[in-house]
Tab-separated table of C-alpha atoms in Angstrom:
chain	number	residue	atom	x	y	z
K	1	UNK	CA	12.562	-8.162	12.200
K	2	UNK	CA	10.342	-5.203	12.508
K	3	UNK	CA	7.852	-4.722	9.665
K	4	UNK	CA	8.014	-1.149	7.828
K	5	UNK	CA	5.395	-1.074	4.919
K	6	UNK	CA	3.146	-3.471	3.449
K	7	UNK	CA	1.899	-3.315	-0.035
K	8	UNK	CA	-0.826	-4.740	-1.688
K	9	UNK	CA	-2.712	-5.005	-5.092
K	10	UNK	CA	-4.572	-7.710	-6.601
K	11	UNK	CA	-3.867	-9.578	-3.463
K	12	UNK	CA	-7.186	-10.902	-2.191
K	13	UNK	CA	-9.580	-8.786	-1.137
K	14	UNK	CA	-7.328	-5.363	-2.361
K	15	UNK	CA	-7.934	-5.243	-5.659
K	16	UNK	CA	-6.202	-1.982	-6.015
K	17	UNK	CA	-2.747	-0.800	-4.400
K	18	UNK	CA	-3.056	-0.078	-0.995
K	19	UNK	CA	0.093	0.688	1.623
K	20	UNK	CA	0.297	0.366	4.970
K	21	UNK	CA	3.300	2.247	6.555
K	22	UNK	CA	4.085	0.751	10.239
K	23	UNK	CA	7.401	3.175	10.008
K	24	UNK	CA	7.581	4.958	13.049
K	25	UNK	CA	5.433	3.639	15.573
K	26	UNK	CA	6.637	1.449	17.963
K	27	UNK	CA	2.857	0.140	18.545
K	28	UNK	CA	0.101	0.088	16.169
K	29	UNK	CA	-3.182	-1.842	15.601
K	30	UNK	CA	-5.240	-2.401	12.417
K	31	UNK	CA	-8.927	-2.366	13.559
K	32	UNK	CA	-11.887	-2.883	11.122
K	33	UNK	CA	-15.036	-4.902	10.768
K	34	UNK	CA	-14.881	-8.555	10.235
K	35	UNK	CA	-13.491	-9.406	6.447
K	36	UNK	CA	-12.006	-5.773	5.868
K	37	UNK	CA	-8.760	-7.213	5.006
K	38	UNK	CA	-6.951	-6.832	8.671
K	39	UNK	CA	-5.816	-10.324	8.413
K	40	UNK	CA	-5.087	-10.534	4.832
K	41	UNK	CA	-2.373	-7.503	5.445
K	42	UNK	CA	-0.447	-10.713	7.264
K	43	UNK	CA	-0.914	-12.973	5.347
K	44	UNK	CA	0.441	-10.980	2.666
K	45	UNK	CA	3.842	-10.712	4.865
K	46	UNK	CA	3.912	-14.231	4.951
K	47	UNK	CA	3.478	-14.712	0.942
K	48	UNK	CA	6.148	-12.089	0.435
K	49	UNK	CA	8.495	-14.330	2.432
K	50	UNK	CA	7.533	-17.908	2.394
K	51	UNK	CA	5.288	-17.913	-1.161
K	52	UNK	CA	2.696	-19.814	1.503
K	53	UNK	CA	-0.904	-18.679	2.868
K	54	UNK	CA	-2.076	-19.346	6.534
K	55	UNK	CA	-4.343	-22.160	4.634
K	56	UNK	CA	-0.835	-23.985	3.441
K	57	UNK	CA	0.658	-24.451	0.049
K	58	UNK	CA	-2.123	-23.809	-1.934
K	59	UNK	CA	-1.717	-22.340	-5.598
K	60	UNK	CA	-0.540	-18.829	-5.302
K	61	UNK	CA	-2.898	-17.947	-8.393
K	62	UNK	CA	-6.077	-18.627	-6.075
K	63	UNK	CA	-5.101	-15.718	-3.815
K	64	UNK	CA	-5.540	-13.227	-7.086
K	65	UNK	CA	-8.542	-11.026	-6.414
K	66	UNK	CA	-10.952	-12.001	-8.399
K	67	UNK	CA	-11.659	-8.379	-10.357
K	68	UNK	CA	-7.784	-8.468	-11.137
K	69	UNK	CA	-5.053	-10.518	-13.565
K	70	UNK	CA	-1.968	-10.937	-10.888
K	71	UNK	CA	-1.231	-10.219	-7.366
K	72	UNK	CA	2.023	-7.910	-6.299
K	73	UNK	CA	3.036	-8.058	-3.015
K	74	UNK	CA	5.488	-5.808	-1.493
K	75	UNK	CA	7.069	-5.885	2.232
K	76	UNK	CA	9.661	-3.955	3.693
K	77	UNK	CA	11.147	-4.489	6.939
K	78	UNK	CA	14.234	-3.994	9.343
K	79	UNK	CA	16.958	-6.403	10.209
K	80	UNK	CA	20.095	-6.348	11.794
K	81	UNK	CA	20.160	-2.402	10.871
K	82	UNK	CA	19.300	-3.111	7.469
K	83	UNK	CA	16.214	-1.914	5.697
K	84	UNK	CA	14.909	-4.726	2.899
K	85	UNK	CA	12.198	-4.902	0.544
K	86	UNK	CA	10.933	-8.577	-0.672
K	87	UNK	CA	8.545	-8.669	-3.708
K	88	UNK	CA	6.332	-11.635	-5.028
K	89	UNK	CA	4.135	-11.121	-7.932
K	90	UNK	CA	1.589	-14.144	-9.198
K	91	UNK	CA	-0.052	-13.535	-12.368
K	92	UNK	CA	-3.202	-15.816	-13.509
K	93	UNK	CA	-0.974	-17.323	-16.135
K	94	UNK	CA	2.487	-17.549	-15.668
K	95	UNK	CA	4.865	-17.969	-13.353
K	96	UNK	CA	5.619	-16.207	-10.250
K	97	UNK	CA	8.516	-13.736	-9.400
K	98	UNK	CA	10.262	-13.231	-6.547
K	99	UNK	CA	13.158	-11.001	-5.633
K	100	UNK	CA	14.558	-9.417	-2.333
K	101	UNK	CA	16.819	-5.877	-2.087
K	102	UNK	CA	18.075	-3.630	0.448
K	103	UNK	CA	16.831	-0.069	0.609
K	104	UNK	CA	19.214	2.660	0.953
K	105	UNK	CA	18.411	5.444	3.235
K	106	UNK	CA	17.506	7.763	0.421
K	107	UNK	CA	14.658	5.183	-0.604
K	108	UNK	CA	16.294	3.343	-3.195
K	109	UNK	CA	16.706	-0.604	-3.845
K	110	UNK	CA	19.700	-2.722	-4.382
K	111	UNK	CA	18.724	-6.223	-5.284
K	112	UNK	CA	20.017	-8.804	-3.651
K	113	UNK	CA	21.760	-11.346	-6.414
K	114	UNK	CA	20.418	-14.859	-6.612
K	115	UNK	CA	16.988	-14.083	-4.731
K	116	UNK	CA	15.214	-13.956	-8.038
K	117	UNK	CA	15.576	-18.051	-8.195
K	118	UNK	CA	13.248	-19.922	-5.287
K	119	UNK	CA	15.982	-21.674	-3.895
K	120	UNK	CA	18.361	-18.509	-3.769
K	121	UNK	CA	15.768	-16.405	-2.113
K	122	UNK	CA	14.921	-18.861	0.381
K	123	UNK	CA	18.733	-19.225	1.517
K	124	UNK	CA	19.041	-15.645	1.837
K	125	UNK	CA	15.676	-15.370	3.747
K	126	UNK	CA	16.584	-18.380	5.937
K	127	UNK	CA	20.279	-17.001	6.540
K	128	UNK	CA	18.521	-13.256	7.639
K	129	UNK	CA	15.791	-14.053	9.374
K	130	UNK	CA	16.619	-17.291	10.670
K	131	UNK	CA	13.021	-18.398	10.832
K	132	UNK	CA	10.913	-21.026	8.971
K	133	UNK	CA	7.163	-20.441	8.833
K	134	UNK	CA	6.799	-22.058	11.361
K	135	UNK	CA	8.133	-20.081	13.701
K	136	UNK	CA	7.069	-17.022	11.936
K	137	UNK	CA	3.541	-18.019	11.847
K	138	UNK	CA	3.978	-19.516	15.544
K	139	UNK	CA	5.473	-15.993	17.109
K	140	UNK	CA	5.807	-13.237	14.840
K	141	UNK	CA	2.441	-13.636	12.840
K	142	UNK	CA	-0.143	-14.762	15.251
K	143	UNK	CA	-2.845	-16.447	13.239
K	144	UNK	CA	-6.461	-15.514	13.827
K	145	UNK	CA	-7.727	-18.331	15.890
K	146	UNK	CA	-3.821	-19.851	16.505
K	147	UNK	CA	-2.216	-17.683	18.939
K	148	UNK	CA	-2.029	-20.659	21.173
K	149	UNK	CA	0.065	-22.815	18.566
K	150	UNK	CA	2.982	-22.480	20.503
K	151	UNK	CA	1.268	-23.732	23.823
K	152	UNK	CA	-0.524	-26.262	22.077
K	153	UNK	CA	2.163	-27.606	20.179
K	154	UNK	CA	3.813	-31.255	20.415
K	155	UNK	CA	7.602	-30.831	23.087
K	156	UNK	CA	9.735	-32.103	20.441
K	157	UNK	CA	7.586	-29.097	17.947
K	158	UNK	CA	8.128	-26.500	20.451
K	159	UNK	CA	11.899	-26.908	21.009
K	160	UNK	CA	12.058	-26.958	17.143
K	161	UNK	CA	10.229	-23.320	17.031
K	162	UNK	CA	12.117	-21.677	19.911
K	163	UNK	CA	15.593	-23.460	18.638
K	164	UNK	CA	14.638	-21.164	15.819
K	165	UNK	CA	13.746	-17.769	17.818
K	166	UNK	CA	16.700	-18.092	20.023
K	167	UNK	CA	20.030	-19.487	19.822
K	168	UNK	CA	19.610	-22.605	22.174
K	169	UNK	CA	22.639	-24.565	21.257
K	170	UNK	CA	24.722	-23.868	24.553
K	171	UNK	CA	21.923	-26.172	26.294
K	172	UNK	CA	21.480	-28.899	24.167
């Protein structure tokens, strides 16, 4: 998975829409002061795609900014080829959406049927990526103050994670 654009409004500390376009650059690196939002960037990834937060399942409402009425998240990213575009929105009151589509080349989105349901999405999501958050947080989103999770973690944990990453089955 490479990660194309992340966008943000209401989402914690971004009260209004901000993007971040990682299209293009094979390297990049956010850099700011301490509580500038760096981390929150991720942790919006991770919403988009597991409706968690690097603190766990807590109540996607409590991640609303608090100068705002709902959150919208928006992440694009490559896979297999394929550019996608997951959304999550979380109002104050209501209920959140969720929805995934793939973008054509000329910008536009197909959705993806049956990813507007939880259960739907997370098939699809599982079946693409192939990782659970887990594994996502463990190797693709190192969490400030985790990076060693994967090191640290319990054998039967860490075959579990890299049985996800990589296709271990002809050894087991």
């Amino acid at each position: 998975m490479i990660p194309l654009r992340i966008t943000v409004q209401g989402f914690m500390c971004y009260r209004d829409r901000q993007t971040v376009d990682f299209a293009g650059a094979s390297l990049w690196v956010l850099a700011g002061e301490n509580g500038s939002g760096k981390s929150t960037l991720f942790d919006a990834m991770t919403v988009a795609l597991y409706g968690e937060h690097r603190a766990g399942k807590q109540h996607l409402g409590d991640l609303i900014n608090h100068h705002a009425d709902a959150f919208d998240v928006e992440f694009d990213f490559e896979c297999e080829g394929q550019a996608f575009r997951v959304k999550r929105t979380q109002p104050r009151r209501g209920s959140s959406t969720r929805a995934a589509f793939t973008i054509a080349r000329d910008g536009r989105e197909q959705p993806i049927g049956g990813t507007t349901s939880r259960d739907g999405f997370n098939r699809w999501r599982d079946e693409l990526i192939g990782l659970n958050l887990k594994a996502f947080t463990s190797c693709v989103v190192l969490l400030q103050g985790k990076a060693d999770a994967l090191i640290n973690a319990e054998p039967a944990d860490r075959m579990l994670i890299l049985s996800n990453l990589i296709d271990l089955s002809s050894y087991q």
